PDB file of C-alpha atoms in Angstrom:
ATOM      1  CA  MET A  13     -50.051  27.446   5.755  1.00 56.00           C
ATOM      2  CA  GLY A  14     -50.315  26.223   2.171  1.00 56.00           C
ATOM      3  CA  ASN A  15     -48.488  23.189   3.111  1.00 69.00           C
ATOM      4  CA  HIS A  16     -50.792  22.553   5.995  1.00 65.00           C
ATOM      5  CA  ILE A  17     -53.863  22.818   3.722  1.00 68.00           C
ATOM      6  CA  SER A  18     -52.383  20.385   1.216  1.00 69.00           C
ATOM      7  CA  GLU A  19     -51.736  17.801   3.987  1.00 72.00           C
ATOM      8  CA  LEU A  20     -55.346  18.093   5.130  1.00 64.00           C
ATOM      9  CA  VAL A  21     -56.615  17.631   1.470  1.00 62.00           C
ATOM     10  CA  LYS A  22     -54.462  14.487   1.296  1.00 68.00           C
ATOM     11  CA  LYS A  23     -55.893  13.153   4.533  1.00 67.00           C
ATOM     12  CA  LEU A  24     -59.408  14.024   3.307  1.00 58.00           C
ATOM     13  CA  ARG A  25     -58.842  12.110   0.024  1.00 65.00           C
ATOM     14  CA  GLY A  26     -57.391   9.163   1.942  1.00 63.00           C
ATOM     15  CA  THR A  27     -60.464   9.105   4.184  1.00 60.00           C
ATOM     16  CA  ALA A  28     -62.784   9.382   1.277  1.00 54.00           C
ATOM     17  CA  ASN A  29     -61.047   6.388  -0.468  1.00 56.00           C
ATOM     18  CA  SER A  30     -61.365   4.346   2.636  1.00 56.00           C
ATOM     19  CA  LEU A  31     -64.983   5.130   3.005  1.00 53.00           C
ATOM     20  CA  THR A  32     -65.660   4.013  -0.498  1.00 54.00           C
ATOM     21  CA  PHE A  33     -63.858   0.817   0.312  1.00 54.00           C
ATOM     22  CA  ASP A  34     -65.968   0.431   3.621  1.00 59.00           C
ATOM     23  CA  LYS A  35     -69.151   0.996   1.436  1.00 63.00           C
ATOM     24  CA  SER A  36     -68.220  -1.661  -0.941  1.00 65.00           C
ATOM     25  CA  VAL A  37     -67.341  -4.124   1.775  1.00 59.00           C
ATOM     26  CA  ILE A  38     -70.760  -3.436   3.524  1.00 62.00           C
ATOM     27  CA  ASN A  39     -72.600  -3.857   0.085  1.00 64.00           C
ATOM     28  CA  LEU A  40     -70.877  -7.249  -0.319  1.00 61.00           C
ATOM     29  CA  PHE A  41     -72.259  -8.284   3.053  1.00 62.00           C
ATOM     30  CA  ILE A  42     -75.670  -7.033   2.265  1.00 66.00           C
ATOM     31  CA  MET A  43     -75.712  -8.934  -0.977  1.00 68.00           C
ATOM     32  CA  GLY A  44     -74.406 -12.104   0.601  1.00 67.00           C
ATOM     33  CA  ASP A  45     -77.183 -11.853   3.165  1.00 71.00           C
ATOM     34  CA  GLN A  46     -79.765 -11.341   0.396  1.00 74.00           C
ATOM     35  CA  ILE A  47     -78.338 -14.291  -1.630  1.00 76.00           C
ATOM     36  CA  SER A  48     -78.549 -16.651   1.329  1.00 77.00           C
ATOM     37  CA  ARG A  49     -82.171 -15.464   2.095  1.00 80.00           C
ATOM     38  CA  GLY A  50     -82.997 -16.065  -1.628  1.00 76.00           C
ATOM     39  CA  GLU A  51     -81.404 -19.492  -1.506  1.00 82.00           C
ATOM     40  CA  GLU A  52     -83.564 -20.350   1.527  1.00 84.00           C
ATOM     41  CA  LEU A  53     -86.734 -19.331  -0.258  1.00 81.00           C
ATOM     42  CA  VAL A  54     -85.849 -21.367  -3.216  1.00 82.00           C
ATOM     43  CA  LYS A  55     -85.296 -24.490  -0.967  1.00 84.00           C
ATOM     44  CA  LYS A  56     -88.664 -23.848   0.681  1.00 82.00           C
ATOM     45  CA  ALA A  57     -90.404 -23.495  -2.649  1.00 78.00           C
ATOM     46  CA  GLU A  58     -88.831 -26.627  -4.046  1.00 81.00           C
ATOM     47  CA  LYS A  59     -89.903 -28.569  -0.923  1.00 79.00           C
ATOM     48  CA  LYS A  60     -93.400 -27.429  -1.336  1.00 75.00           C
ATOM     49  CA  LEU A  61     -93.419 -28.096  -5.005  1.00 76.00           C
ATOM     50  CA  ASN A  62     -92.088 -31.626  -4.491  1.00 76.00           C
ATOM     51  CA  GLY A  63     -94.640 -32.276  -1.678  1.00 72.00           C
ATOM     52  CA  ASP A  64     -97.406 -31.235  -4.042  1.00 85.00           C
ATOM     53  CA  ARG A  65     -96.112 -33.383  -6.793  1.00 85.00           C
ATOM     54  CA  VAL A  66     -95.869 -36.524  -4.482  1.00 86.00           C
ATOM     55  CA  GLY A  67     -99.423 -35.683  -3.232  1.00 88.00           C
ATOM     56  CA  ALA A  68    -100.696 -35.590  -6.874  1.00 89.00           C
ATOM     57  CA  VAL A  69     -99.004 -38.973  -7.530  1.00 91.00           C
ATOM     58  CA  TYR A  70    -100.674 -40.604  -4.564  1.00 92.00           C
ATOM     59  CA  VAL A  71    -104.072 -39.107  -5.705  1.00 93.00           C
ATOM     60  CA  LYS A  72    -103.493 -40.867  -9.031  1.00 94.00           C
ATOM     61  CA  LEU A  73    -102.582 -44.056  -7.148  1.00 93.00           C
ATOM     62  CA  ALA A  74    -105.759 -43.899  -5.102  1.00 95.00           C
ATOM     63  CA  SER A  75    -107.663 -43.379  -8.394  1.00 94.00           C
ATOM     64  CA  CYS A  76    -106.039 -46.525  -9.921  1.00 94.00           C
ATOM     65  CA  HIS A  77    -107.095 -48.441  -6.702  1.00 94.00           C
ATOM     66  CA  LEU A  78    -110.595 -47.257  -7.032  1.00 94.00           C
ATOM     67  CA  LYS A  79    -110.788 -48.484 -10.584  1.00 95.00           C
ATOM     68  CA  LEU A  80    -109.638 -51.927  -9.419  1.00 94.00           C
ATOM     69  CA  ASP A  81    -112.166 -51.830  -6.561  1.00 93.00           C
ATOM     70  CA  HIS A  82    -109.475 -51.848  -3.992  1.00 94.00           C
ATOM     71  CA  LYS A  83    -111.009 -49.309  -1.558  1.00 93.00           C
ATOM     72  CA  HIS A  84    -108.879 -50.124   1.399  1.00 90.00           C
ATOM     73  CA  GLU A  85    -105.717 -49.381  -0.615  1.00 93.00           C
ATOM     74  CA  ALA A  86    -107.351 -46.252  -2.109  1.00 93.00           C
ATOM     75  CA  ALA A  87    -108.062 -44.993   1.427  1.00 90.00           C
ATOM     76  CA  ARG A  88    -104.555 -45.528   2.548  1.00 89.00           C
ATOM     77  CA  ALA A  89    -103.215 -43.770  -0.620  1.00 93.00           C
ATOM     78  CA  TYR A  90    -105.466 -40.802   0.332  1.00 91.00           C
ATOM     79  CA  ASP A  91    -104.039 -40.964   3.943  1.00 85.00           C
ATOM     80  CA  ILE A  92    -100.525 -40.674   2.628  1.00 88.00           C
ATOM     81  CA  THR A  93    -101.571 -37.937   0.382  1.00 90.00           C
ATOM     82  CA  ALA A  94    -102.889 -35.938   3.306  1.00 86.00           C
ATOM     83  CA  ASP A  95     -99.592 -36.291   5.012  1.00 84.00           C
ATOM     84  CA  TYR A  96     -97.785 -34.640   2.036  1.00 86.00           C
ATOM     85  CA  TYR A  97    -100.300 -31.932   1.749  1.00 87.00           C
ATOM     86  CA  LYS A  98    -100.023 -31.234   5.529  1.00 85.00           C
ATOM     87  CA  MET A  99     -96.245 -30.839   5.127  1.00 83.00           C
ATOM     88  CA  THR A 100     -96.712 -28.296   2.370  1.00 84.00           C
ATOM     89  CA  LYS A 101     -99.302 -26.387   4.420  1.00 83.00           C
ATOM     90  CA  ASN A 102    -102.012 -27.251   1.839  1.00 86.00           C
ATOM     91  CA  LEU A 103    -104.583 -27.921   4.595  1.00 87.00           C
ATOM     92  CA  LYS A 104    -107.656 -27.695   2.310  1.00 90.00           C
ATOM     93  CA  GLU A 105    -106.298 -30.688   0.151  1.00 90.00           C
ATOM     94  CA  ALA A 106    -105.251 -32.551   3.198  1.00 87.00           C
ATOM     95  CA  ILE A 107    -108.645 -32.319   4.788  1.00 87.00           C
ATOM     96  CA  SER A 108    -110.262 -33.306   1.495  1.00 90.00           C
ATOM     97  CA  CYS A 109    -108.113 -36.407   1.199  1.00 90.00           C
ATOM     98  CA  LEU A 110    -108.856 -37.411   4.718  1.00 85.00           C
ATOM     99  CA  GLU A 111    -112.474 -37.139   4.102  1.00 87.00           C
ATOM    100  CA  LYS A 112    -112.257 -39.304   0.929  1.00 92.00           C
ATOM    101  CA  ALA A 113    -110.422 -41.892   2.997  1.00 88.00           C
ATOM    102  CA  THR A 114    -113.051 -41.809   5.721  1.00 84.00           C
ATOM    103  CA  HIS A 115    -115.814 -42.332   3.131  1.00 87.00           C
ATOM    104  CA  LEU A 116    -113.995 -45.292   1.643  1.00 90.00           C
ATOM    105  CA  PHE A 117    -113.635 -46.931   5.066  1.00 83.00           C
ATOM    106  CA  LEU A 118    -117.496 -46.370   5.562  1.00 86.00           C
ATOM    107  CA  ASP A 119    -118.117 -47.999   2.143  1.00 88.00           C
ATOM    108  CA  ILE A 120    -116.257 -51.158   3.166  1.00 86.00           C
ATOM    109  CA  LYS A 121    -117.987 -51.384   6.600  1.00 80.00           C
ATOM    110  CA  ARG A 122    -114.964 -50.563   8.635  1.00 72.00           C
ATOM    111  CA  LEU A 123    -117.021 -48.517  11.073  1.00 71.00           C
ATOM    112  CA  ASN A 124    -114.763 -48.959  14.094  1.00 65.00           C
ATOM    113  CA  ALA A 125    -111.569 -48.089  12.054  1.00 62.00           C
ATOM    114  CA  THR A 126    -113.562 -45.263  10.489  1.00 63.00           C
ATOM    115  CA  ARG A 127    -114.395 -43.711  13.843  1.00 64.00           C
ATOM    116  CA  GLY A 128    -111.008 -44.034  15.289  1.00 63.00           C
ATOM    117  CA  TYR A 129    -109.279 -43.021  12.016  1.00 60.00           C
ATOM    118  CA  TYR A 130    -111.462 -39.943  11.536  1.00 59.00           C
ATOM    119  CA  GLN A 131    -110.845 -38.632  14.997  1.00 63.00           C
ATOM    120  CA  ALA A 132    -107.033 -39.324  15.029  1.00 59.00           C
ATOM    121  CA  GLU A 133    -106.515 -37.985  11.457  1.00 57.00           C
ATOM    122  CA  ASN A 134    -108.412 -34.723  12.054  1.00 56.00           C
ATOM    123  CA  CYS A 135    -106.449 -34.218  15.238  1.00 57.00           C
ATOM    124  CA  ARG A 136    -103.248 -35.024  13.322  1.00 57.00           C
ATOM    125  CA  ILE A 137    -104.146 -32.415  10.504  1.00 56.00           C
ATOM    126  CA  LEU A 138    -104.965 -29.704  13.013  1.00 53.00           C
ATOM    127  CA  SER A 139    -101.816 -30.169  15.107  1.00 55.00           C
TER     128      SER A 139
END
């Protein structure tokens, strides 16, 4: 009977060791999943940050065009900026840029372009 108990103890120890191994393997899978999710979040953040940076550059470009009194080019720069802000889900800034572009088209008496542009651009932002 003593021999039988010692065999059971050995089996239990072996089982305990394999459970520890299984837990460590499971933990590796969980960590790997968390690492991949973290990497995805970093990529999304970088994309958004780069989009906002590009948008800021185009806003500066529009400002330069306005200083040179090139209103049409400034309006186009605001249009491009709106696209970048839309990609980064910054809809408030996108709409603001589209409004600036529309007002510039009104200033240069491009009424037909303004009407069509304003309708098309607002639909584009909201889609």
